[in-house]
Tab-separated table of C-alpha atoms in Angstrom:
chain	number	residue	atom	x	y	z
A	156	MET	CA	-30.883	-43.206	31.621
A	157	ASP	CA	-31.436	-39.441	31.555
A	158	GLY	CA	-28.806	-38.570	28.931
A	159	PHE	CA	-26.967	-35.923	30.988
A	160	GLY	CA	-23.710	-37.874	31.101
A	161	SER	CA	-23.374	-38.038	27.336
A	162	ASP	CA	-22.728	-34.302	27.023
A	163	PHE	CA	-19.654	-34.425	29.216
A	164	SER	CA	-18.158	-37.813	28.472
A	165	ALA	CA	-14.654	-37.995	27.086
A	166	GLY	CA	-15.657	-40.570	24.519
A	167	GLY	CA	-15.823	-44.237	25.233
A	168	SER	CA	-17.760	-45.875	28.000
A	169	SER	CA	-15.730	-44.779	31.033
A	170	GLY	CA	-18.012	-41.784	31.697
A	171	LYS	CA	-15.104	-39.667	32.962
A	172	VAL	CA	-15.285	-35.931	32.419
A	173	ASP	CA	-12.486	-34.479	30.293
A	174	THR	CA	-11.921	-31.215	32.139
A	175	GLY	CA	-9.413	-29.978	29.560
A	176	THR	CA	-11.983	-30.230	26.783
A	177	ILE	CA	-14.651	-28.572	28.896
A	178	MET	CA	-12.284	-25.736	29.819
A	179	GLU	CA	-11.466	-25.145	26.150
A	180	GLN	CA	-15.173	-25.073	25.284
A	181	VAL	CA	-15.804	-22.570	28.078
A	182	LYS	CA	-12.923	-20.387	26.861
A	183	VAL	CA	-14.343	-20.403	23.337
A	184	GLN	CA	-17.812	-19.507	24.636
A	185	ILE	CA	-16.357	-16.628	26.671
A	186	ALA	CA	-14.410	-15.352	23.657
A	187	VAL	CA	-17.557	-15.446	21.507
A	188	ALA	CA	-19.561	-13.639	24.204
A	189	ASN	CA	-16.838	-10.969	24.491
A	190	ALA	CA	-16.779	-10.469	20.716
A	191	GLN	CA	-20.571	-10.156	20.638
A	192	GLU	CA	-20.496	-7.630	23.470
A	193	LEU	CA	-17.777	-5.607	21.721
A	194	LEU	CA	-19.741	-5.544	18.488
A	195	GLN	CA	-22.972	-4.578	20.251
A	196	ARG	CA	-21.368	-1.748	22.239
A	197	MET	CA	-19.501	-0.461	19.223
A	198	THR	CA	-22.665	-0.518	17.115
A	199	ASP	CA	-24.698	1.300	19.771
A	200	LYS	CA	-22.136	4.012	20.431
A	201	CYS	CA	-21.183	4.653	16.817
A	202	PHE	CA	-24.796	4.661	15.657
A	203	LYS	CA	-25.742	7.230	18.294
A	204	LYS	CA	-22.722	9.357	17.398
A	205	CYS	CA	-22.902	9.201	13.616
A	206	ILE	CA	-26.500	8.722	12.542
A	207	GLY	CA	-28.620	11.826	13.033
A	208	LYS	CA	-31.656	10.827	11.016
A	209	PRO	CA	-31.929	7.105	10.252
A	210	GLY	CA	-33.042	6.374	6.719
A	211	SER	CA	-32.870	3.664	4.105
A	212	SER	CA	-29.163	4.257	3.429
A	213	LEU	CA	-26.121	6.025	4.860
A	214	ASP	CA	-24.791	9.139	3.220
A	215	ASN	CA	-21.061	9.594	2.625
A	216	SER	CA	-20.376	11.513	5.835
A	217	GLU	CA	-22.244	8.915	7.932
A	218	GLN	CA	-20.249	6.109	6.335
A	219	LYS	CA	-16.964	7.879	7.095
A	220	CYS	CA	-18.072	8.654	10.652
A	221	ILE	CA	-19.064	5.028	11.285
A	222	ALA	CA	-15.755	3.742	9.881
A	223	MET	CA	-13.670	6.161	11.950
A	224	CYS	CA	-15.732	5.563	15.078
A	225	MET	CA	-15.357	1.795	14.772
A	226	ASP	CA	-11.606	2.119	14.160
A	227	ARG	CA	-11.181	4.307	17.245
A	228	TYR	CA	-13.359	2.022	19.337
A	229	MET	CA	-11.330	-1.040	18.313
A	230	ASP	CA	-8.049	0.773	19.007
A	231	SER	CA	-9.310	1.749	22.453
A	232	TRP	CA	-10.575	-1.762	23.154
A	233	ASN	CA	-7.211	-3.249	22.159
A	234	THR	CA	-5.280	-0.775	24.325
A	235	VAL	CA	-7.441	-1.510	27.347
A	236	SER	CA	-7.197	-5.273	26.735
A	237	LYS	CA	-3.399	-5.204	26.451
A	238	THR	CA	-3.083	-3.100	29.602
A	239	TYR	CA	-5.473	-5.356	31.513
A	240	ASN	CA	-3.662	-8.529	30.393
A	241	SER	CA	-0.247	-7.150	31.336
A	242	ARG	CA	-1.598	-6.142	34.737
A	243	LEU	CA	-3.005	-9.639	35.254
A	244	GLN	CA	0.364	-11.153	34.352
A	245	ARG	CA	2.164	-8.884	36.842
A	246	GLU	CA	-0.325	-9.802	39.568
A	247	ARG	CA	0.072	-13.525	38.838
A	248	ALA	CA	3.868	-13.176	38.953
A	249	ARG	CA	3.622	-11.725	42.459
A	250	MET	CA	1.738	-14.768	43.732
Protein backbone atom coordinates (compact mmCIF):
# COMPACT_ATOMS: atom_id res chain seq x y z
CA MET A 1 0.00 0.00 0.00
CA ASP A 2 1.32 3.46 -0.87
CA GLY A 3 -0.06 5.32 2.17
CA PHE A 4 -1.87 8.08 0.23
CA GLY A 5 -5.32 7.05 1.45
CA SER A 6 -4.43 7.47 5.10
CA ASP A 7 -4.14 11.25 4.82
CA PHE A 8 -7.72 11.66 3.67
CA SER A 9 -9.56 8.91 5.49
CA ALA A 10 -12.37 9.83 7.83
CA GLY A 11 -11.15 7.44 10.47
CA GLY A 12 -12.00 3.80 10.50
CA SER A 13 -11.46 1.37 7.69
CA SER A 14 -14.10 2.56 5.21
CA GLY A 15 -11.58 4.74 3.32
CA LYS A 16 -14.23 7.36 2.54
CA VAL A 17 -13.11 10.96 2.23
CA ASP A 18 -14.69 13.36 4.73
CA THR A 19 -15.13 16.39 2.49
CA GLY A 20 -16.33 18.56 5.37
CA THR A 21 -13.11 18.00 7.29
CA ILE A 22 -11.00 18.61 4.21
CA MET A 23 -12.88 21.83 3.44
CA GLU A 24 -12.31 23.08 6.99
CA GLN A 25 -8.60 22.29 6.72
CA VAL A 26 -8.41 24.15 3.42
CA LYS A 27 -10.21 27.16 4.93
CA VAL A 28 -7.75 27.22 7.83
CA GLN A 29 -4.79 27.00 5.44
CA ILE A 30 -6.19 29.87 3.36
CA ALA A 31 -6.73 31.99 6.48
CA VAL A 32 -3.15 31.35 7.61
CA ALA A 33 -1.81 32.20 4.14
CA ASN A 34 -3.85 35.44 4.10
CA ALA A 35 -2.56 36.41 7.55
CA GLN A 36 1.02 35.73 6.48
CA GLU A 37 0.55 37.80 3.33
CA LEU A 38 -0.95 40.67 5.33
CA LEU A 39 1.93 40.63 7.78
CA GLN A 40 4.53 40.48 5.01
CA ARG A 41 2.99 43.35 3.03
CA MET A 42 2.53 45.46 6.13
CA THR A 43 6.12 44.84 7.21
CA ASP A 44 7.51 45.71 3.76
CA LYS A 45 5.50 48.89 3.33
CA CYS A 46 5.94 50.21 6.85
CA PHE A 47 9.65 49.42 6.90
CA LYS A 48 10.20 51.29 3.64
CA LYS A 49 8.15 54.23 4.90
CA CYS A 50 9.52 54.52 8.43
CA ILE A 51 13.09 53.26 8.50
CA GLY A 52 15.53 55.60 6.80
CA LYS A 53 18.78 54.11 8.02
CA PRO A 54 18.50 50.58 9.42
CA GLY A 55 20.53 50.04 12.56
CA SER A 56 20.66 47.83 15.61
CA SER A 57 17.59 49.46 17.18
CA LEU A 58 14.69 51.76 16.35
CA ASP A 59 14.66 55.30 17.63
CA ASN A 60 11.51 56.79 19.16
CA SER A 61 10.23 58.40 15.96
CA GLU A 62 10.72 55.15 13.99
CA GLN A 63 8.82 53.20 16.63
CA LYS A 64 5.91 55.66 16.50
CA CYS A 65 5.93 55.65 12.69
CA ILE A 66 5.88 51.84 12.56
CA ALA A 67 3.02 51.66 15.08
CA MET A 68 0.93 54.26 13.25
CA CYS A 69 1.68 52.74 9.85
CA MET A 70 0.64 49.28 11.02
CA ASP A 71 -2.55 50.65 12.60
CA ARG A 72 -3.49 52.46 9.39
CA TYR A 73 -2.65 49.43 7.27
CA MET A 74 -4.82 47.17 9.44
CA ASP A 75 -7.69 49.68 9.35
CA SER A 76 -7.45 49.84 5.57
CA TRP A 77 -7.25 46.06 5.27
CA ASN A 78 -10.34 45.65 7.47
CA THR A 79 -12.31 48.24 5.49
CA VAL A 80 -11.46 46.59 2.19
CA SER A 81 -12.27 43.13 3.60
CA LYS A 82 -15.67 44.23 4.94
CA THR A 83 -16.55 45.92 1.65
CA TYR A 84 -15.45 42.89 -0.36
CA ASN A 85 -17.41 40.48 1.85
CA SER A 86 -20.58 42.57 1.67
CA ARG A 87 -20.24 42.74 -2.11
CA LEU A 88 -19.84 38.96 -2.28
CA GLN A 89 -22.97 38.52 -0.16
CA ARG A 90 -24.97 40.84 -2.44
CA GLU A 91 -23.76 38.96 -5.52
CA ARG A 92 -24.66 35.60 -3.96
CA ALA A 93 -28.13 36.92 -3.05
CA ARG A 94 -28.75 37.79 -6.70
CA MET A 95 -28.06 34.22 -7.81
